[in-house]
Coordinates of C-alpha atoms in Angstrom, one line a residue:
Chain U
X19 CA -16.2 23.2 -0.1
X20 CA -17.2 23.8 3.1
X21 CA -14.5 25.8 4.5
X22 CA -14.9 26.2 7.8
X23 CA -13.8 29.2 10.6
X24 CA -15.4 27.0 13.5
X25 CA -12.2 26.5 16.0
X26 CA -11.6 22.3 16.1
X27 CA -12.7 21.0 12.7
X28 CA -9.8 22.9 10.6
X29 CA -7.1 20.5 12.1
X30 CA -8.9 16.9 11.0
X31 CA -10.4 18.6 7.4
X32 CA -7.2 20.4 6.9
X33 CA -5.3 16.9 7.5
X34 CA -8.0 15.0 5.1
X35 CA -6.8 17.6 2.2
X36 CA -2.8 17.4 2.9
X37 CA -2.1 14.2 4.2
X38 CA -4.7 11.6 2.4
X39 CA -4.6 11.5 -1.6
X40 CA -7.8 12.6 -3.2
X41 CA -8.9 8.9 -4.9
X42 CA -10.1 9.2 -8.5
X43 CA -13.7 8.5 -8.2
X44 CA -14.7 10.6 -5.5
X45 CA -16.2 13.3 -8.4
X46 CA -18.3 10.8 -10.0
X47 CA -19.1 9.5 -7.0
X48 CA -19.6 13.1 -5.4
X49 CA -22.1 13.8 -8.4
X50 CA -24.1 10.3 -8.4
X51 CA -24.9 10.8 -4.3
X52 CA -26.1 14.2 -4.7
X53 CA -28.4 13.4 -7.7
X54 CA -29.9 10.2 -5.9
X55 CA -30.3 12.3 -2.5
X56 CA -32.2 15.1 -4.3
X57 CA -34.4 12.9 -6.3
X58 CA -35.5 11.1 -3.2
X59 CA -36.0 13.6 -0.7
X60 CA -38.4 15.3 -3.8
X61 CA -39.9 12.1 -4.2
X62 CA -40.5 12.4 -0.1
X63 CA -38.1 10.2 1.1
X64 CA -35.6 10.3 3.4
X65 CA -32.3 9.7 2.9
X66 CA -29.6 7.3 4.8
X67 CA -25.8 6.7 3.9
X68 CA -25.0 3.4 5.6
X69 CA -20.9 2.9 5.9
X70 CA -20.1 -0.5 6.1
X71 CA -16.9 -2.9 6.1
X72 CA -13.2 -2.1 7.2
X73 CA -10.6 0.3 5.8
X74 CA -7.4 -1.0 4.5
X75 CA -4.3 1.0 5.3
X76 CA -1.5 1.2 3.2
X77 CA 2.1 0.1 5.0
X78 CA 4.3 0.9 1.6
X79 CA 3.6 3.0 -1.4
X80 CA 3.2 0.4 -3.7
X81 CA 1.3 -1.5 -1.4
X82 CA 1.7 -5.5 -0.7
X83 CA 1.2 -5.3 3.0
X84 CA -1.6 -2.9 5.1
X85 CA -3.3 -3.0 8.2
X86 CA -6.6 -3.9 8.3
X87 CA -10.2 -4.1 10.6
X88 CA -11.8 -7.1 11.4
X89 CA -15.6 -6.3 9.8
X90 CA -17.1 -8.6 7.2
X91 CA -20.0 -5.9 6.9
X92 CA -22.5 -7.5 7.6
X93 CA -23.9 -4.6 10.2
X94 CA -24.0 -2.3 7.4
X95 CA -25.6 -4.7 5.0
X96 CA -28.3 -5.9 7.2
X97 CA -29.4 -2.4 8.2
X98 CA -29.2 -1.5 5.1
X99 CA -32.1 -4.1 4.4
X100 CA -33.9 -2.4 7.0
X101 CA -33.7 0.6 6.3
X102 CA -35.4 0.2 2.8
X103 CA -38.0 -2.0 4.5
X104 CA -38.6 1.4 6.4
X105 CA -39.2 3.5 3.2
X106 CA -35.2 5.0 3.1
X107 CA -33.6 5.4 0.4
X108 CA -29.5 4.2 1.0
X109 CA -26.1 5.1 0.1
X110 CA -24.5 1.9 0.6
X111 CA -20.3 3.1 1.0
X112 CA -19.2 -0.3 1.5
X113 CA -15.4 -2.1 1.5
X114 CA -14.8 -3.6 -1.5
X115 CA -16.2 -7.4 -1.8
X116 CA -17.6 -6.7 1.9
X117 CA -21.1 -8.1 3.1
X118 CA -23.7 -6.9 0.6
X119 CA -27.6 -6.3 1.1
X120 CA -29.3 -9.2 0.1
X121 CA -26.6 -11.2 -1.6
X122 CA -25.5 -11.3 2.4
X123 CA -27.4 -14.1 2.6
X124 CA -25.5 -16.3 0.3
X125 CA -22.2 -15.0 1.4
X126 CA -20.4 -17.6 1.9
X127 CA -21.7 -19.9 -1.1
X128 CA -19.0 -20.8 -3.9
X129 CA -21.2 -19.8 -6.9
X130 CA -20.7 -23.2 -8.7
X131 CA -21.5 -25.2 -5.9
X132 CA -25.3 -23.6 -6.3
X133 CA -25.8 -23.9 -9.6
X134 CA -26.8 -27.0 -12.0
X135 CA -26.5 -28.0 -15.3
X136 CA -30.1 -29.0 -16.5
X137 CA -30.8 -32.3 -17.2
X138 CA -27.2 -33.3 -16.8
X139 CA -24.8 -34.0 -19.5
X140 CA -28.0 -34.7 -22.1
X141 CA -29.9 -31.9 -20.9
X142 CA -31.1 -28.5 -22.2
X143 CA -27.6 -27.0 -21.1
X144 CA -29.7 -24.5 -19.1
X145 CA -28.2 -23.8 -16.1
X146 CA -30.3 -23.4 -12.9
X147 CA -30.2 -22.5 -9.4
X148 CA -29.8 -25.0 -6.7
X149 CA -32.2 -23.8 -4.3
X150 CA -31.0 -26.5 -2.0
X151 CA -28.3 -24.6 -1.9
X152 CA -29.4 -21.1 -2.2
X153 CA -32.8 -21.4 0.0
X154 CA -35.3 -18.8 0.0
X155 CA -33.6 -17.6 -3.6
X156 CA -36.7 -16.7 -5.6
X157 CA -37.4 -14.3 -2.9
X158 CA -34.9 -13.0 -1.6
X159 CA -34.0 -12.4 -5.8
X160 CA -37.4 -10.7 -5.5
X161 CA -36.7 -8.0 -2.8
X162 CA -33.3 -7.3 -4.6
X163 CA -35.0 -6.8 -8.0
X164 CA -37.5 -4.9 -6.9
X165 CA -35.0 -2.3 -4.9
X166 CA -32.9 -2.3 -8.3
X167 CA -35.5 -1.4 -10.1
X168 CA -36.9 1.7 -7.6
X169 CA -33.1 2.9 -7.8
X170 CA -33.6 2.8 -3.6
X171 CA -30.0 1.5 -3.5
X172 CA -26.8 3.6 -4.5
X173 CA -23.6 1.4 -3.7
X174 CA -20.1 3.1 -3.3
X175 CA -17.1 1.0 -3.0
X176 CA -13.9 2.0 -1.2
X177 CA -11.0 -0.1 -0.1
X178 CA -8.4 2.2 1.5
X179 CA -8.8 4.2 4.4
X180 CA -8.2 7.5 1.9
X181 CA -10.6 6.6 -0.3
X182 CA -13.5 6.3 2.5
X183 CA -12.5 9.4 4.4
X184 CA -12.7 11.0 1.2
X185 CA -15.8 9.5 0.1
X186 CA -17.7 10.4 3.5
X187 CA -16.4 13.6 3.1
X188 CA -18.7 13.9 -0.6
X189 CA -21.6 12.0 0.9
X190 CA -21.8 14.5 3.3
X191 CA -21.9 17.2 0.8
X192 CA -23.8 15.7 -1.2
X193 CA -27.0 14.9 1.6
X194 CA -26.5 18.3 3.5
X195 CA -29.2 19.9 0.9
X196 CA -31.8 17.6 2.1
X197 CA -30.9 18.8 5.7
X198 CA -32.5 16.7 8.9
X199 CA -34.2 14.2 6.1
X200 CA -30.7 12.9 6.0
X201 CA -29.1 10.1 8.1
X202 CA -25.6 9.0 8.4
X203 CA -25.6 5.5 9.7
X204 CA -21.5 5.0 10.6
X205 CA -21.2 1.2 10.9
X206 CA -17.7 1.0 9.3
X207 CA -15.1 0.0 10.8
X208 CA -12.3 2.8 10.1
X209 CA -8.7 2.9 11.0
X210 CA -7.6 4.5 14.2
X211 CA -3.9 4.8 12.7
X212 CA -2.3 5.4 9.5
X213 CA 1.1 6.1 8.1
X214 CA 1.2 9.4 6.7
X215 CA 2.1 9.0 3.1
X216 CA 5.5 11.5 3.4
X217 CA 6.7 9.0 5.5
X218 CA 5.6 5.7 4.0
X219 CA 8.3 3.4 2.5
X220 CA 8.1 3.6 -1.2
X221 CA 9.6 -0.2 -1.7
X222 CA 7.9 -3.6 0.3
X223 CA 9.5 -3.4 3.2
X224 CA 12.6 -6.0 3.5
X225 CA 12.3 -9.1 6.1
X226 CA 16.5 -9.2 5.7
X227 CA 16.6 -6.1 7.5
X228 CA 14.7 -7.6 11.1
X229 CA 12.6 -7.1 12.8
X230 CA 9.5 -4.1 11.9
X231 CA 9.1 -1.1 14.0
X232 CA 5.8 0.3 12.7
X233 CA 4.9 4.0 13.5
X234 CA 1.1 5.2 12.8
X235 CA -0.3 8.1 13.1
X236 CA -3.9 8.9 14.8
X237 CA -6.0 9.7 12.3
X238 CA -7.9 12.8 12.4
X239 CA -11.6 12.1 13.1
X240 CA -14.4 12.8 10.7
X241 CA -17.0 12.9 12.4
X242 CA -16.2 16.6 13.8
X243 CA -16.0 18.3 10.2
X244 CA -19.2 15.9 9.4
X245 CA -21.3 17.5 12.3
X246 CA -20.1 21.1 12.5
X247 CA -19.2 22.3 8.6
X248 CA -20.1 19.5 6.0
X249 CA -23.9 18.3 7.3
X250 CA -24.5 20.2 10.2
X251 CA -28.7 19.7 9.7
X252 CA -28.1 15.9 9.7
X253 CA -29.0 13.2 12.0
X254 CA -25.7 11.1 12.6
X255 CA -25.5 8.1 14.7
X256 CA -21.4 6.7 14.8
X257 CA -20.9 3.4 16.5
X258 CA -18.4 2.3 19.1
X259 CA -16.8 -1.2 19.6
X260 CA -14.7 -2.3 22.1
X261 CA -13.5 -5.9 23.1
X262 CA -13.7 -4.4 27.6
X263 CA -17.1 -4.2 28.3
X264 CA -16.2 -2.0 31.2
X265 CA -15.3 0.9 29.6
X266 CA -18.1 0.7 26.4
X267 CA -20.5 3.1 28.1
X268 CA -18.1 5.5 29.2
X269 CA -16.0 6.0 25.8
X270 CA -19.9 6.5 24.1
X271 CA -20.5 9.5 26.2
X272 CA -17.2 10.8 25.7
X273 CA -17.9 10.7 22.0
X274 CA -21.1 12.5 22.0
X275 CA -19.7 15.0 24.6
X276 CA -17.0 15.3 22.0
X277 CA -18.3 15.9 18.3
X278 CA -22.3 16.9 19.9
X279 CA -24.1 14.2 17.2
X280 CA -27.4 12.6 17.9
X281 CA -26.5 9.2 18.6
X282 CA -23.9 6.0 20.0
X283 CA -24.6 2.6 18.8
X284 CA -22.1 1.0 21.6
X285 CA -21.1 -2.6 21.2
X286 CA -18.9 -5.1 22.3
X287 CA -17.4 -7.7 20.3
X288 CA -18.0 -11.1 21.6
X289 CA -21.9 -10.1 22.1
X290 CA -22.4 -7.7 19.3
X291 CA -25.0 -9.7 17.5
X292 CA -27.3 -9.9 20.2
X293 CA -26.9 -6.9 22.5
X294 CA -26.0 -3.1 21.9
X295 CA -27.1 -0.1 23.6
X296 CA -28.0 3.4 21.9
X297 CA -26.8 5.5 23.6
X298 CA -28.1 9.9 23.3
X299 CA -27.2 12.8 25.2
X300 CA -30.3 12.4 27.3
X301 CA -31.4 8.6 27.0
X302 CA -29.4 5.1 26.9
X303 CA -31.5 2.6 25.7
X304 CA -30.4 -1.3 25.8
X305 CA -31.6 -3.3 22.6
X306 CA -31.7 -7.1 23.0
X307 CA -32.1 -10.3 21.0
X308 CA -34.6 -13.1 23.5
X309 CA -33.8 -16.2 23.4
X310 CA -36.6 -17.0 21.0
X311 CA -35.8 -14.1 18.9
X312 CA -32.5 -15.3 18.3
X313 CA -33.7 -19.0 17.7
X314 CA -36.2 -17.3 15.3
X315 CA -33.0 -15.5 13.6
X316 CA -34.5 -12.4 13.8
X317 CA -31.5 -9.9 13.7
X318 CA -30.6 -7.0 16.1
X319 CA -30.2 -4.2 13.1
X320 CA -33.8 -4.6 12.9
X321 CA -34.4 -3.1 16.2
X322 CA -31.5 -0.8 15.8
X323 CA -33.4 0.8 12.6
X324 CA -37.0 0.6 14.4
X325 CA -35.2 2.7 17.0
X326 CA -32.8 5.0 15.2
X327 CA -35.7 6.2 12.1
X328 CA -38.6 6.5 15.2
X329 CA -35.6 8.8 17.0
X330 CA -34.8 10.4 13.3
X331 CA -38.8 11.1 12.7
X332 CA -38.5 13.0 16.1
X333 CA -35.4 14.6 15.6
X334 CA -37.1 16.0 11.8
X335 CA -40.3 17.3 13.6
X336 CA -38.4 19.2 16.1
Chain M
X18 CA 6.5 -35.6 13.8
X19 CA 9.9 -34.9 12.0
X20 CA 12.0 -34.3 15.1
X21 CA 15.2 -32.5 13.5
X22 CA 18.7 -33.3 14.0
X23 CA 19.9 -30.7 11.1
X24 CA 21.7 -27.9 12.5
X25 CA 19.8 -24.8 11.4
X26 CA 15.8 -25.9 11.4
X27 CA 15.2 -26.9 15.1
X28 CA 14.9 -22.9 15.8
X29 CA 12.0 -22.3 12.7
X30 CA 9.9 -25.9 13.8
X31 CA 10.6 -24.9 17.0
X32 CA 9.2 -21.3 16.8
X33 CA 5.9 -22.9 15.4
X34 CA 5.6 -25.0 18.3
X35 CA 6.3 -22.7 21.1
X36 CA 4.9 -19.3 19.3
X37 CA 2.2 -20.1 17.1
X38 CA -1.0 -21.5 18.6
X39 CA -1.8 -24.9 16.8
X40 CA -5.1 -24.0 15.5
X41 CA -8.2 -26.8 15.8
X42 CA -8.9 -28.0 12.5
X43 CA -5.2 -28.8 12.0
X44 CA -5.5 -32.7 12.9
X45 CA -8.7 -33.3 10.4
X46 CA -7.3 -31.1 7.7
X47 CA -3.7 -33.5 8.3
X48 CA -5.9 -36.7 7.7
X49 CA -7.3 -35.9 5.4
X50 CA -4.0 -34.5 3.6
X51 CA -2.9 -37.6 3.8
X52 CA -5.2 -39.9 2.6
X53 CA -5.8 -37.8 -0.7
X54 CA -2.5 -38.1 -1.5
X55 CA -2.1 -41.8 -0.7
X56 CA -5.4 -42.8 -2.7
X57 CA -3.9 -40.2 -5.6
X58 CA -0.1 -41.5 -5.9
X59 CA -1.9 -45.4 -5.7
X60 CA -3.7 -44.2 -9.0
X61 CA -0.3 -43.4 -10.5
X62 CA -1.0 -39.3 -10.2
X63 CA 1.4 -36.9 -8.7
X64 CA -0.1 -34.2 -6.2
X65 CA 0.8 -30.8 -5.7
X66 CA 0.3 -28.8 -2.5
X67 CA -0.3 -25.4 -4.2
X68 CA -1.0 -22.1 -1.3
X69 CA -2.9 -19.3 -2.1
X70 CA -3.6 -16.1 -0.5
X71 CA -2.3 -14.0 2.1
X72 CA -1.9 -14.5 5.7
X73 CA -3.6 -12.4 8.6
X74 CA -1.4 -11.5 11.6
X75 CA -3.4 -10.5 14.7
X76 CA -2.3 -7.2 16.6
X77 CA -4.8 -8.4 19.5
X78 CA -5.7 -11.3 20.8
X79 CA -9.3 -10.6 20.8
X80 CA -8.9 -9.2 17.2
X81 CA -10.1 -6.3 16.2
X82 CA -7.2 -5.3 13.8
X83 CA -5.0 -7.1 11.8
X84 CA -2.0 -6.9 9.3
X85 CA -2.7 -8.5 6.0
X86 CA -0.7 -9.6 2.7
X87 CA -1.8 -8.0 -0.8
X88 CA -3.4 -11.2 -2.3
X89 CA -6.2 -12.0 -4.5
X90 CA -5.5 -15.6 -4.7
X91 CA -5.3 -14.8 -8.2
X92 CA -2.0 -17.0 -9.2
X93 CA -2.7 -19.8 -6.6
X94 CA -6.4 -21.1 -8.4
X95 CA -5.5 -20.4 -11.8
X96 CA -2.2 -22.8 -11.2
X97 CA -4.3 -25.1 -9.4
X98 CA -6.6 -25.4 -13.0
X99 CA -3.4 -25.3 -14.6
X100 CA -1.9 -28.3 -12.8
X101 CA -5.9 -30.3 -12.7
X102 CA -5.5 -30.0 -16.2
X103 CA -2.1 -31.4 -16.1
X104 CA -3.2 -34.5 -14.3
X105 CA -2.1 -33.8 -11.1
X106 CA -4.0 -34.2 -7.9
X107 CA -4.4 -30.8 -6.1
X108 CA -4.6 -29.8 -2.4
X109 CA -5.0 -26.6 -2.2
X110 CA -4.6 -24.4 0.5
X111 CA -6.3 -21.1 0.1
X112 CA -7.0 -17.9 2.7
X113 CA -10.8 -17.7 3.0
X114 CA -12.9 -16.1 0.8
X115 CA -9.7 -15.4 -1.2
X116 CA -10.0 -16.7 -5.5
X117 CA -11.2 -20.1 -6.0
X118 CA -10.2 -22.7 -8.9
X119 CA -12.9 -22.1 -11.8
X120 CA -15.2 -19.7 -9.6
X121 CA -12.4 -16.9 -9.8
X122 CA -14.0 -16.5 -13.1
X123 CA -16.9 -14.9 -11.5
X124 CA -15.2 -13.3 -8.6
X125 CA -16.4 -9.8 -9.2
X126 CA -19.9 -10.8 -9.6
X127 CA -23.0 -10.2 -7.6
X128 CA -24.5 -13.4 -7.4
X129 CA -28.2 -11.7 -7.4
X130 CA -26.8 -10.2 -10.3
X131 CA -26.5 -13.6 -12.3
X132 CA -29.8 -14.8 -11.3
X133 CA -33.2 -14.2 -13.3
X134 CA -36.7 -15.6 -12.2
X135 CA -38.0 -17.5 -15.5
X136 CA -40.6 -15.9 -16.7
X137 CA -40.8 -12.7 -14.5
X138 CA -43.3 -12.7 -11.5
X139 CA -45.8 -14.5 -13.1
X140 CA -43.2 -17.2 -14.2
X141 CA -42.4 -20.8 -13.1
X142 CA -40.6 -19.2 -10.4
X143 CA -37.5 -21.1 -11.6
X144 CA -34.7 -19.1 -10.6
X145 CA -31.7 -19.6 -13.5
X146 CA -28.6 -18.3 -14.5
X147 CA -27.9 -15.2 -16.5
X148 CA -25.5 -16.2 -19.2
X149 CA -24.6 -12.3 -20.0
X150 CA -23.5 -12.1 -16.4
X151 CA -21.9 -15.5 -16.1
X152 CA -20.0 -16.0 -19.5
X153 CA -19.4 -19.6 -20.5
X154 CA -21.2 -20.5 -17.3
X155 CA -22.2 -24.0 -18.7
X156 CA -18.7 -25.2 -19.7
X157 CA -17.0 -23.9 -16.5
X158 CA -19.6 -25.7 -14.4
X159 CA -18.8 -28.8 -16.5
X160 CA -15.2 -28.8 -15.8
X161 CA -15.9 -27.7 -11.9
X162 CA -18.1 -30.5 -11.9
X163 CA -15.7 -32.8 -13.5
X164 CA -12.7 -32.5 -11.1
X165 CA -15.0 -32.6 -8.1
X166 CA -16.7 -36.3 -9.1
X167 CA -13.3 -37.1 -9.4
X168 CA -12.5 -35.9 -6.5
X169 CA -8.8 -34.0 -7.9
X170 CA -9.6 -31.0 -5.3
X171 CA -9.0 -30.8 -1.9
X172 CA -9.7 -27.7 -1.1
X173 CA -8.3 -26.4 3.0
X174 CA -9.0 -22.9 4.3
X175 CA -6.8 -20.8 6.6
X176 CA -7.3 -17.0 7.6
X177 CA -4.4 -16.9 10.0
X178 CA -0.8 -17.2 9.8
X179 CA -0.7 -19.4 12.4
X180 CA -3.1 -21.3 10.9
X181 CA -1.6 -21.1 7.5
X182 CA 2.6 -22.6 9.3
X183 CA 0.7 -25.7 11.1
X184 CA -1.7 -26.7 8.3
X185 CA 1.6 -26.5 6.0
X186 CA 3.5 -28.4 8.3
X187 CA 0.8 -31.1 8.3
X188 CA 0.8 -30.6 4.7
X189 CA 4.3 -31.5 4.2
X190 CA 4.1 -34.7 6.5
X191 CA 0.8 -35.9 4.2
X192 CA 2.9 -35.5 1.1
X193 CA 6.2 -37.0 2.6
X194 CA 5.4 -40.4 2.4
X195 CA 4.8 -39.9 -1.9
X196 CA 8.3 -38.6 -1.6
X197 CA 9.4 -37.3 -5.3
X198 CA 6.1 -37.0 -6.5
X199 CA 5.1 -34.4 -4.6
X200 CA 5.3 -30.9 -5.4
X201 CA 5.0 -28.0 -3.4
X202 CA 3.7 -25.0 -5.3
X203 CA 4.0 -22.2 -2.3
X204 CA 2.3 -19.2 -4.0
X205 CA 0.5 -17.5 -0.6
X206 CA 1.4 -14.4 0.5
X207 CA 2.9 -15.5 3.9
X208 CA 3.6 -12.5 5.7
X209 CA 7.3 -11.9 7.1
X210 CA 6.5 -10.4 10.2
X211 CA 4.6 -11.0 13.2
X212 CA 3.6 -10.3 17.1
X213 CA 4.5 -13.5 19.5
X214 CA 1.3 -14.1 21.5
X215 CA 3.1 -13.2 24.6
X216 CA 3.4 -9.7 23.3
X217 CA 0.2 -9.0 22.3
X218 CA -2.3 -6.9 24.0
X219 CA -5.7 -9.1 24.9
X220 CA -8.1 -6.0 24.5
X221 CA -8.2 -3.0 21.3
X222 CA -5.9 -1.1 21.4
X223 CA -6.6 2.3 22.2
X224 CA -6.8 5.3 20.1
X225 CA -6.7 7.8 22.3
X226 CA -3.5 6.4 24.3
X227 CA -1.7 8.5 21.1
X228 CA 0.0 7.3 18.1
X229 CA 0.5 3.8 17.7
X230 CA 4.0 2.3 17.7
X231 CA 4.1 -1.7 16.7
X232 CA 6.6 -3.4 17.1
X233 CA 7.0 -7.2 15.0
X234 CA 9.0 -10.0 15.0
X235 CA 10.1 -12.3 12.3
X236 CA 8.2 -14.9 11.0
X237 CA 10.0 -18.3 11.1
X238 CA 10.9 -19.1 7.9
X239 CA 9.5 -22.9 7.4
X240 CA 11.0 -23.7 4.0
X241 CA 13.8 -25.0 5.6
X242 CA 12.4 -27.4 7.9
X243 CA 10.4 -28.2 5.1
X244 CA 12.9 -29.1 2.9
X245 CA 15.6 -30.7 5.3
X246 CA 12.6 -32.8 7.5
X247 CA 9.1 -33.1 6.6
X248 CA 9.1 -33.8 3.1
X249 CA 13.2 -34.2 2.3
X250 CA 12.3 -35.8 -1.3
X251 CA 9.9 -33.4 -2.8
X252 CA 10.1 -31.3 -5.5
X253 CA 9.6 -27.9 -4.2
X254 CA 9.0 -24.3 -5.3
X255 CA 8.6 -20.4 -3.7
X256 CA 7.9 -17.4 -5.0
X257 CA 9.5 -14.3 -4.7
X258 CA 7.5 -11.2 -5.3
X259 CA 9.5 -7.8 -5.3
X260 CA 8.2 -4.1 -6.3
X261 CA 11.8 -3.5 -6.6
X262 CA 13.0 -5.4 -10.4
X263 CA 16.7 -4.4 -9.2
X264 CA 17.0 -6.6 -6.7
X265 CA 14.8 -9.5 -7.5
X266 CA 17.0 -12.2 -9.2
X267 CA 20.0 -12.1 -6.5
X268 CA 16.8 -12.5 -3.4
X269 CA 15.7 -15.7 -5.5
X270 CA 19.0 -16.6 -5.7
X271 CA 20.0 -15.8 -1.9
X272 CA 17.0 -18.3 -1.4
X273 CA 17.5 -21.3 -3.2
X274 CA 21.1 -20.9 -1.3
X275 CA 19.5 -20.8 2.0
X276 CA 16.9 -23.0 1.4
X277 CA 18.3 -25.8 -1.1
X278 CA 15.2 -26.4 -2.9
X279 CA 14.2 -26.8 -6.3
X280 CA 13.3 -24.1 -7.9
X281 CA 12.0 -19.6 -7.4
X282 CA 9.5 -18.3 -9.5
X283 CA 10.3 -14.5 -9.3
X284 CA 8.3 -11.5 -9.9
X285 CA 7.4 -8.0 -9.5
X286 CA 4.2 -6.2 -8.2
X287 CA 3.2 -4.7 -11.0
X288 CA 4.5 -7.1 -14.1
X289 CA 3.1 -10.2 -12.3
X290 CA 0.7 -11.3 -14.5
X291 CA 2.8 -11.1 -17.8
X292 CA 6.4 -12.0 -16.7
X293 CA 8.2 -14.3 -14.4
X294 CA 11.5 -15.8 -14.2
X295 CA 12.1 -19.4 -12.8
X296 CA 15.2 -19.5 -11.6
X297 CA 17.3 -22.4 -9.9
X298 CA 20.5 -23.4 -9.0
X299 CA 22.3 -23.6 -12.4
X300 CA 19.6 -22.2 -14.9
X301 CA 17.0 -19.3 -15.3
X302 CA 14.2 -18.8 -17.7
X303 CA 12.2 -15.9 -18.5
X304 CA 8.6 -16.7 -19.2
X305 CA 6.9 -14.2 -20.5
X306 CA 3.2 -13.7 -22.6
X307 CA 3.5 -12.1 -26.1
X308 CA 1.1 -9.3 -26.9
X309 CA -1.0 -11.4 -28.9
X310 CA -1.3 -14.0 -25.7
X311 CA -2.4 -11.4 -23.8
X312 CA -4.9 -10.2 -26.1
X313 CA -6.5 -13.8 -25.8
X314 CA -6.1 -13.7 -22.5
X315 CA -4.0 -16.5 -22.1
X316 CA -2.5 -16.7 -18.4
X317 CA 1.1 -16.6 -17.8
X318 CA 0.5 -19.4 -14.9
X319 CA 0.1 -21.8 -17.9
X320 CA 3.6 -21.3 -18.7
X321 CA 4.6 -21.2 -15.4
X322 CA 2.6 -25.0 -14.3
X323 CA 4.2 -26.4 -17.9
X324 CA 7.3 -25.1 -17.2
X325 CA 7.4 -26.4 -13.5
X326 CA 5.2 -29.8 -14.5
X327 CA 8.4 -30.9 -17.1
X328 CA 11.0 -30.0 -14.3
X329 CA 9.0 -32.3 -11.9
X330 CA 9.4 -34.8 -14.5
X331 CA 13.1 -34.6 -14.7
X332 CA 13.1 -34.6 -11.2
X333 CA 11.7 -37.7 -10.5
X334 CA 13.5 -39.5 -13.3
X335 CA 16.6 -38.1 -11.7

């Protein structure tokens, strides 16, 4: 553990250890991530941790109800593909069942609508893909298989906020040894609020008790110990999503001032698929899809990743 | 619309119309459900509405955050299969992306891990199912196709609580004309609490404003107008899930007393896959899987559906 002497991080890290139960899978995941980072760094590759999807915040300890964040995992999973295309090895820390690199192309498809019994009832009995329901399936499958065979993608799953926070810490500690070759691309939609285990009702909240009053505490910001203690030499990017465009850039700047990391990708809910601003301490770059690009289904993540991998190169050389 | 003269239902139905926005898809879905019910009833079939999955309750009007209920949709989707096996036509009102009849067998499988490029790189380029990753796929696909070809399963999707409530009302009105041949099997995990549109903040709640206080109102119970006004001759089953076994049966009895419907399937979170109690006004039947049955992967839903279809027969004849 990175026990810290810095003034502001003990609070966040201390809260993590006290108020969020360590999930069972953290130790094994930590070892896998450390081994993955070391192996790819030795082979001359940079390694990016992509976080993706929303976190689940239980309202009861035997959980029936929970608070969740809107997030399909689209941005994280598509970005992971562009990082792979750019030569990165990718640790994909994602919400269970959120969109996944490559298979995201078919996220809305019912598996059984995408398969055919060859030759019908009297046929060979072989089950084949329906290329009408799965456009480009052979090409996508080939790319997916190549990434899998080269072991360039390490998937790690979370469901709850606690799992996410502890796995993020484990990932940071796993990536710290490769220094500036590590990038953190924190695209997950992490809850800002939670109910401490000590204040949580054990049983399902009864509706017969009348209206529900929920009081939630603010989630400690892990960017602080991540940047200061866990992986201080890494290249760190956070995301800022707002519904109100007028406060967006000010919030992004404030986050950079507070956490002293390298960049914030700022975006507004309604326009997030076509427009973002990459904010760094001294620059502010708008990335947008042209109408032509939108028609051709170019993804904004291609531009985000191109911008950030270039910035990462400069950061490493610096 | 069933405008009601009964004493207790106007409150719930009135609230539905005032406080929950009518979603765009309700009118079309209503017509499809009415046509489906009429067609199958004319062909001598009973029709069951199976509701399945949890509802999403927005906390902001441009929604980033929402409250959700734990529910994979396993019980609803497996029950739908047993109703189909029993000769029912099924309207499957389910949460978007929750488990679906037949494809639920492969719910955890990444599509791209389940497909193979035949003959490898130099092969035919045909993509075939990996029967190792998709056990029994030919048989499952055959069953799914038969149900689809016979148009015995009508899927209707919801995401939010508002969508669920309005679609439930539309379903009830669509099934009302077939009288006692209709069954309502209300297995969805519907939120007990919501924030009225008028009290909802427009923009994303800012974490910088400090801890979050949420005040939620109780969701009006639609069982009341459903039983009294919308489909008064139908056979109606509700579900009661608790985490605390000691209050379960009392709550089930209280629900029957309040809503005057035909049965409650009562279950406890931890044991719900192997044990339920079917509670009716004058009976109480425990259904359980033996160790042998559990080993053979018999599903408790097979017993629940057998019990209720028999009760439905008696109800129709009565």
